[in-house]
Amino acid sequence: MRTFLAAAATLSLAFAGPVAQAEVAAEGHAITATEIEAMAQQQAAPPPGGWQTPSRRSYYLLSSCRPYASAIRQGAAAWAGLSEGGGTPVECRNSYITDCGGGSRVVGCNWGRGQRIALYMGGVNDDALLAAHEFGHDWYGHSSYRCAGWSSPAHVMAPSICNGPSLTSDAGLAHQSS
């Protein structure tokens, strides 16, 4: 009986092997959600002059943000109603933000719709997107997108940046309304 089973298995592999291999060769390439998000972020950008906003606002960078000034200004440029000089103080931190509420891996916080902003630039791979998101809280809450990207104001306002240094977890974004 064992000899018969071994012979049957060998014959089935001989006939099915090439068919199974042909089916594998005909399969398409799968793409993950992380790959889709990365593509979306690379292919889109705010329009020249930034997206329109309901009101004009301004910000200034504290000395802790000097190393990141270019990225922060790039993020601010996503919003047409935002300019540098006075207004909201923006500070940069060296670790996750713990005084904002919203979790243990918070990388950005906007208190009181523009009273103060804190950014942890080491927590994400797209510093400009982080800045754009937090500046966006001057006018908007979180959107229904899962991961932030550059395709629209709503995409920027997603509650997570999914391209952090460790792709195994998302970097949280928070704001406090009071």
Tab-separated table of N, CA, C and O in Angstrom, residues 73-160:
chain	number	residue	atom	x	y	z
A	73	ARG	N	8.768	74.973	7.552
A	73	ARG	CA	8.282	75.973	6.594
A	73	ARG	C	7.611	75.299	5.390
A	73	ARG	O	6.620	75.798	4.860
A	74	GLN	N	8.160	74.171	4.958
A	74	GLN	CA	7.544	73.419	3.855
A	74	GLN	C	6.147	72.942	4.258
A	74	GLN	O	5.204	73.026	3.477
A	75	GLY	N	6.008	72.445	5.489
A	75	GLY	CA	4.696	72.024	5.976
A	75	GLY	C	3.725	73.184	6.094
A	75	GLY	O	2.552	73.075	5.737
A	76	ALA	N	4.216	74.329	6.568
A	76	ALA	CA	3.369	75.519	6.692
A	76	ALA	C	2.890	75.993	5.322
A	76	ALA	O	1.754	76.458	5.180
A	77	ALA	N	3.719	75.821	4.304
A	77	ALA	CA	3.366	76.267	2.952
A	77	ALA	C	2.205	75.472	2.358
A	77	ALA	O	1.633	75.880	1.343
A	78	ALA	N	1.827	74.375	2.986
A	78	ALA	CA	0.668	73.604	2.516
A	78	ALA	C	-0.630	74.381	2.707
A	78	ALA	O	-1.637	74.073	2.072
A	79	TRP	N	-0.619	75.384	3.570
A	79	TRP	CA	-1.830	76.141	3.906
A	79	TRP	C	-1.688	77.586	3.431
A	79	TRP	O	-0.811	78.310	3.884
A	80	ALA	N	-2.578	78.033	2.554
A	80	ALA	CA	-2.518	79.387	1.993
A	80	ALA	C	-2.715	80.459	3.062
A	80	ALA	O	-2.193	81.554	2.933
A	81	GLY	N	-3.433	80.160	4.112
A	81	GLY	CA	-3.728	81.157	5.136
A	81	GLY	C	-2.727	81.207	6.271
A	81	GLY	O	-3.020	81.768	7.321
A	82	LEU	N	-1.533	80.647	6.076
A	82	LEU	CA	-0.548	80.571	7.157
A	82	LEU	C	0.736	81.275	6.750
A	82	LEU	O	1.270	81.034	5.666
A	83	SER	N	1.227	82.139	7.630
A	83	SER	CA	2.475	82.847	7.346
A	83	SER	C	3.373	82.832	8.586
A	83	SER	O	2.911	82.633	9.710
A	84	GLU	N	4.649	83.044	8.349
A	84	GLU	CA	5.610	83.070	9.458
A	84	GLU	C	5.760	84.489	9.968
A	84	GLU	O	5.797	85.438	9.192
A	85	GLY	N	5.830	84.616	11.302
A	85	GLY	CA	6.022	85.915	11.929
A	85	GLY	C	4.925	86.209	12.928
A	85	GLY	O	3.837	86.618	12.555
A	86	GLY	N	5.178	85.947	14.209
A	86	GLY	CA	4.175	86.166	15.250
A	86	GLY	C	3.191	85.020	15.320
A	86	GLY	O	3.308	84.028	14.619
A	87	GLY	N	2.207	85.152	16.204
A	87	GLY	CA	1.163	84.133	16.307
A	87	GLY	C	1.566	82.934	17.141
A	87	GLY	O	2.038	83.066	18.263
A	88	THR	N	1.397	81.747	16.600
A	88	THR	CA	1.580	80.479	17.306
A	88	THR	C	3.057	80.144	17.509
A	88	THR	O	3.800	80.039	16.530
A	89	PRO	N	3.489	79.932	18.755
A	89	PRO	CA	4.859	79.451	18.961
A	89	PRO	C	4.945	77.963	18.616
A	89	PRO	O	4.067	77.184	18.974
A	90	VAL	N	6.004	77.579	17.893
A	90	VAL	CA	6.225	76.188	17.507
A	90	VAL	C	7.519	75.722	18.165
A	90	VAL	O	8.581	76.298	17.931
A	91	GLU	N	7.411	74.679	18.980
A	91	GLU	CA	8.590	74.119	19.647
A	91	GLU	C	8.851	72.715	19.140
A	91	GLU	O	7.926	72.005	18.740
A	92	CYS	N	10.113	72.321	19.130
A	92	CYS	CA	10.498	70.975	18.713
A	92	CYS	C	11.061	70.242	19.919
A	92	CYS	O	11.816	70.815	20.713
A	93	ARG	N	10.677	68.985	20.043
A	93	ARG	CA	11.095	68.168	21.184
A	93	ARG	C	11.949	66.999	20.724
A	93	ARG	O	11.922	66.618	19.559
A	94	ASN	N	12.666	66.410	21.681
A	94	ASN	CA	13.562	65.289	21.398
A	94	ASN	C	12.967	63.934	21.725
A	94	ASN	O	13.670	62.927	21.691
A	95	SER	N	11.702	63.895	22.067
A	95	SER	CA	11.051	62.623	22.393
A	95	SER	C	9.546	62.782	22.176
A	95	SER	O	9.065	63.867	21.861
A	96	TYR	N	8.836	61.669	22.366
A	96	TYR	CA	7.380	61.705	22.199
A	96	TYR	C	6.766	62.737	23.133
A	96	TYR	O	7.282	63.023	24.205
A	97	ILE	N	5.657	63.288	22.726
A	97	ILE	CA	4.981	64.349	23.465
A	97	ILE	C	4.025	63.711	24.464
A	97	ILE	O	3.104	62.999	24.081
A	98	THR	N	4.263	63.964	25.736
A	98	THR	CA	3.490	63.298	26.790
A	98	THR	C	2.475	64.211	27.463
A	98	THR	O	1.669	63.737	28.248
A	99	ASP	N	2.505	65.499	27.181
A	99	ASP	CA	1.600	66.426	27.864
A	99	ASP	C	0.446	66.903	26.981
A	99	ASP	O	-0.158	67.925	27.237
A	100	CYS	N	0.112	66.107	25.984
A	100	CYS	CA	-0.943	66.497	25.055
A	100	CYS	C	-2.205	65.666	25.246
A	100	CYS	O	-3.283	66.094	24.885
A	101	GLY	N	-2.060	64.475	25.780
A	101	GLY	CA	-3.180	63.542	25.802
A	101	GLY	C	-3.206	62.810	24.470
A	101	GLY	O	-2.600	63.228	23.505
A	102	GLY	N	-3.831	61.668	24.422
A	102	GLY	CA	-3.949	60.969	23.158
A	102	GLY	C	-3.026	59.791	22.968
A	102	GLY	O	-2.986	59.230	21.893
A	103	GLY	N	-2.247	59.389	23.950
A	103	GLY	CA	-1.448	58.182	23.778
A	103	GLY	C	0.008	58.366	24.139
A	103	GLY	O	0.448	59.451	24.513
A	104	SER	N	0.760	57.287	23.956
A	104	SER	CA	2.157	57.288	24.374
A	104	SER	C	3.128	57.545	23.224
A	104	SER	O	4.294	57.798	23.462
A	105	ARG	N	2.675	57.488	21.977
A	105	ARG	CA	3.559	57.698	20.830
A	105	ARG	C	3.136	58.944	20.042
A	105	ARG	O	3.136	58.948	18.813
A	106	VAL	N	2.800	60.002	20.733
A	106	VAL	CA	2.341	61.237	20.098
A	106	VAL	C	3.559	62.014	19.581
A	106	VAL	O	4.491	62.286	20.322
A	107	VAL	N	3.528	62.368	18.295
A	107	VAL	CA	4.649	63.075	17.677
A	107	VAL	C	4.332	64.543	17.381
A	107	VAL	O	5.221	65.299	17.006
A	108	GLY	N	3.077	64.940	17.542
A	108	GLY	CA	2.710	66.320	17.303
A	108	GLY	C	1.497	66.705	18.112
A	108	GLY	O	0.636	65.877	18.378
A	109	CYS	N	1.459	67.968	18.527
A	109	CYS	CA	0.313	68.451	19.290
A	109	CYS	C	0.081	69.922	18.982
A	109	CYS	O	1.026	70.703	18.889
A	110	ASN	N	-1.182	70.288	18.826
A	110	ASN	CA	-1.603	71.665	18.637
A	110	ASN	C	-2.621	71.958	19.728
A	110	ASN	O	-3.719	71.425	19.721
A	111	TRP	N	-2.230	72.813	20.666
A	111	TRP	CA	-3.124	73.167	21.766
A	111	TRP	C	-3.985	74.353	21.368
A	111	TRP	O	-3.474	75.346	20.831
A	112	GLY	N	-5.288	74.248	21.622
A	112	GLY	CA	-6.200	75.375	21.466
A	112	GLY	C	-6.279	75.964	20.066
A	112	GLY	O	-6.380	77.179	19.934
A	113	ARG	N	-6.215	75.151	19.046
A	113	ARG	CA	-6.306	75.611	17.648
A	113	ARG	C	-5.337	76.757	17.357
A	113	ARG	O	-5.718	77.809	16.857
A	114	GLY	N	-4.084	76.521	17.712
A	114	GLY	CA	-3.047	77.479	17.355
A	114	GLY	C	-2.488	78.299	18.494
A	114	GLY	O	-1.743	79.246	18.259
A	115	GLN	N	-2.786	77.937	19.732
A	115	GLN	CA	-2.175	78.654	20.846
A	115	GLN	C	-0.711	78.252	21.031
A	115	GLN	O	0.119	79.057	21.414
A	116	ARG	N	-0.416	76.963	20.723
A	116	ARG	CA	0.944	76.446	20.864
A	116	ARG	C	1.024	75.131	20.102
A	116	ARG	O	0.076	74.349	20.098
A	117	ILE	N	2.173	74.867	19.453
A	117	ILE	CA	2.400	73.614	18.725
A	117	ILE	C	3.711	73.005	19.194
A	117	ILE	O	4.702	73.714	19.381
A	118	ALA	N	3.706	71.676	19.377
A	118	ALA	CA	4.932	70.920	19.686
A	118	ALA	C	5.079	69.816	18.643
A	118	ALA	O	4.095	69.177	18.247
A	119	LEU	N	6.319	69.586	18.199
A	119	LEU	CA	6.619	68.579	17.190
A	119	LEU	C	7.780	67.704	17.658
A	119	LEU	O	8.763	68.222	18.179
A	120	TYR	N	7.669	66.396	17.455
A	120	TYR	CA	8.783	65.470	17.678
A	120	TYR	C	9.216	64.981	16.307
A	120	TYR	O	8.669	64.025	15.766
A	121	MET	N	10.171	65.658	15.712
A	121	MET	CA	10.593	65.358	14.354
A	121	MET	C	11.266	63.989	14.226
A	121	MET	O	11.238	63.413	13.159
A	122	GLY	N	11.844	63.461	15.277
A	122	GLY	CA	12.489	62.154	15.217
A	122	GLY	C	11.512	61.003	15.162
A	122	GLY	O	11.904	59.856	14.977
A	123	GLY	N	10.232	61.274	15.286
A	123	GLY	CA	9.231	60.212	15.331
A	123	GLY	C	8.626	59.842	13.991
A	123	GLY	O	7.854	58.898	13.912
A	124	VAL	N	8.955	60.568	12.921
A	124	VAL	CA	8.394	60.303	11.597
A	124	VAL	C	9.482	60.449	10.530
A	124	VAL	O	10.537	61.011	10.783
A	125	ASN	N	9.177	59.967	9.331
A	125	ASN	CA	10.112	60.118	8.213
A	125	ASN	C	9.790	61.318	7.342
A	125	ASN	O	10.578	61.672	6.488
A	126	ASP	N	8.632	61.937	7.515
A	126	ASP	CA	8.248	63.100	6.717
A	126	ASP	C	7.956	64.259	7.665
A	126	ASP	O	6.818	64.467	8.100
A	127	ASP	N	9.003	65.011	7.987
A	127	ASP	CA	8.870	66.114	8.934
A	127	ASP	C	7.923	67.199	8.429
A	127	ASP	O	7.176	67.796	9.205
A	128	ALA	N	7.937	67.479	7.128
A	128	ALA	CA	7.049	68.503	6.571
A	128	ALA	C	5.587	68.096	6.721
A	128	ALA	O	4.729	68.929	7.030
A	129	LEU	N	5.289	66.819	6.519
A	129	LEU	CA	3.912	66.334	6.684
A	129	LEU	C	3.468	66.473	8.136
A	129	LEU	O	2.336	66.878	8.407
A	130	LEU	N	4.350	66.165	9.071
A	130	LEU	CA	4.021	66.343	10.493
A	130	LEU	C	3.691	67.804	10.774
A	130	LEU	O	2.680	68.112	11.416
A	131	ALA	N	4.527	68.714	10.296
A	131	ALA	CA	4.276	70.137	10.522
A	131	ALA	C	2.968	70.571	9.857
A	131	ALA	O	2.154	71.272	10.478
A	132	ALA	N	2.743	70.146	8.614
A	132	ALA	CA	1.508	70.509	7.914
A	132	ALA	C	0.290	70.029	8.695
A	132	ALA	O	-0.712	70.746	8.824
A	133	HIS	N	0.368	68.813	9.219
A	133	HIS	CA	-0.746	68.259	9.991
A	133	HIS	C	-1.039	69.118	11.220
A	133	HIS	O	-2.182	69.497	11.467
A	134	GLU	N	-0.004	69.416	11.983
A	134	GLU	CA	-0.245	70.194	13.211
A	134	GLU	C	-0.705	71.610	12.908
A	134	GLU	O	-1.579	72.137	13.583
A	135	PHE	N	-0.154	72.247	11.882
A	135	PHE	CA	-0.660	73.561	11.488
A	135	PHE	C	-2.120	73.454	11.039
A	135	PHE	O	-2.916	74.357	11.297
A	136	GLY	N	-2.469	72.373	10.385
A	136	GLY	CA	-3.843	72.175	9.938
A	136	GLY	C	-4.846	72.178	11.071
A	136	GLY	O	-6.021	72.531	10.890
A	137	HIS	N	-4.396	71.796	12.282
A	137	HIS	CA	-5.299	71.811	13.441
A	137	HIS	C	-5.695	73.230	13.854
A	137	HIS	O	-6.587	73.391	14.678
A	138	ASP	N	-5.062	74.242	13.284
A	138	ASP	CA	-5.529	75.610	13.534
A	138	ASP	C	-6.973	75.757	13.040
A	138	ASP	O	-7.730	76.561	13.559
A	139	TRP	N	-7.336	74.958	12.014
A	139	TRP	CA	-8.669	75.053	11.414
A	139	TRP	C	-9.472	73.760	11.461
A	139	TRP	O	-10.694	73.808	11.489
A	140	TYR	N	-8.794	72.610	11.397
A	140	TYR	CA	-9.481	71.342	11.157
A	140	TYR	C	-9.172	70.285	12.214
A	140	TYR	O	-8.089	70.279	12.794
A	141	GLY	N	-10.109	69.366	12.406
A	141	GLY	CA	-9.888	68.190	13.236
A	141	GLY	C	-9.330	67.054	12.399
A	141	GLY	O	-8.976	67.238	11.227
A	142	HIS	N	-9.268	65.871	12.986
A	142	HIS	CA	-8.787	64.693	12.256
A	142	HIS	C	-9.817	64.252	11.217
A	142	HIS	O	-11.012	64.374	11.429
A	143	SER	N	-9.324	63.707	10.126
A	143	SER	CA	-10.180	63.206	9.057
A	143	SER	C	-10.390	61.701	9.219
A	143	SER	O	-9.867	61.089	10.153
A	144	SER	N	-11.101	61.117	8.287
A	144	SER	CA	-11.377	59.677	8.340
A	144	SER	C	-10.306	58.835	7.634
A	144	SER	O	-10.379	57.616	7.651
A	145	TYR	N	-9.320	59.466	7.009
A	145	TYR	CA	-8.201	58.701	6.443
A	145	TYR	C	-7.475	57.991	7.581
A	145	TYR	O	-7.423	58.499	8.700
A	146	ARG	N	-6.890	56.828	7.312
A	146	ARG	CA	-6.119	56.114	8.336
A	146	ARG	C	-4.728	56.710	8.478
A	146	ARG	O	-4.236	56.905	9.573
A	147	CYS	N	-4.059	56.976	7.367
A	147	CYS	CA	-2.681	57.449	7.371
A	147	CYS	C	-2.579	58.772	6.626
A	147	CYS	O	-3.168	58.932	5.565
A	148	ALA	N	-1.808	59.691	7.171
A	148	ALA	CA	-1.646	61.007	6.555
A	148	ALA	C	-0.829	60.919	5.275
A	148	ALA	O	0.048	60.071	5.131
A	149	GLY	N	-1.125	61.823	4.351
A	149	GLY	CA	-0.409	61.940	3.091
A	149	GLY	C	-0.676	63.313	2.502
A	149	GLY	O	-1.328	64.149	3.120
A	150	TRP	N	-0.201	63.545	1.300
A	150	TRP	CA	-0.222	64.871	0.708
A	150	TRP	C	-1.309	65.089	-0.346
A	150	TRP	O	-1.324	66.123	-1.000
A	151	SER	N	-2.223	64.183	-0.563
A	151	SER	CA	-3.148	64.318	-1.689
A	151	SER	C	-4.251	65.356	-1.493
A	151	SER	O	-4.837	65.810	-2.470
A	152	SER	N	-4.563	65.734	-0.271
A	152	SER	CA	-5.634	66.701	-0.017
A	152	SER	C	-5.531	67.187	1.426
A	152	SER	O	-4.845	66.565	2.244
A	153	PRO	N	-6.225	68.258	1.773
A	153	PRO	CA	-6.232	68.687	3.180
A	153	PRO	C	-6.734	67.578	4.111
A	153	PRO	O	-6.186	67.387	5.199
A	154	ALA	N	-7.770	66.847	3.693
A	154	ALA	CA	-8.285	65.760	4.534
A	154	ALA	C	-7.241	64.663	4.714
A	154	ALA	O	-7.132	64.077	5.790
A	155	HIS	N	-6.469	64.386	3.679
A	155	HIS	CA	-5.417	63.366	3.770
A	155	HIS	C	-4.336	63.806	4.761
A	155	HIS	O	-3.865	63.015	5.576
A	156	VAL	N	-3.957	65.080	4.721
A	156	VAL	CA	-2.981	65.625	5.669
A	156	VAL	C	-3.494	65.475	7.104
A	156	VAL	O	-2.719	65.207	8.027
A	157	MET	N	-4.798	65.600	7.281
A	157	MET	CA	-5.377	65.616	8.629
A	157	MET	C	-5.745	64.224	9.162
A	157	MET	O	-6.465	64.110	10.148
A	158	ALA	N	-5.229	63.165	8.572
A	158	ALA	CA	-5.435	61.812	9.110
A	158	ALA	C	-4.819	61.712	10.502
A	158	ALA	O	-3.851	62.412	10.804
A	159	PRO	N	-5.337	60.835	11.364
A	159	PRO	CA	-4.860	60.773	12.747
A	159	PRO	C	-3.510	60.078	12.955
A	159	PRO	O	-2.985	60.102	14.059
A	160	SER	N	-2.929	59.490	11.910
A	160	SER	CA	-1.636	58.813	12.051
A	160	SER	C	-0.741	59.098	10.860
A	160	SER	O	-1.217	59.278	9.745
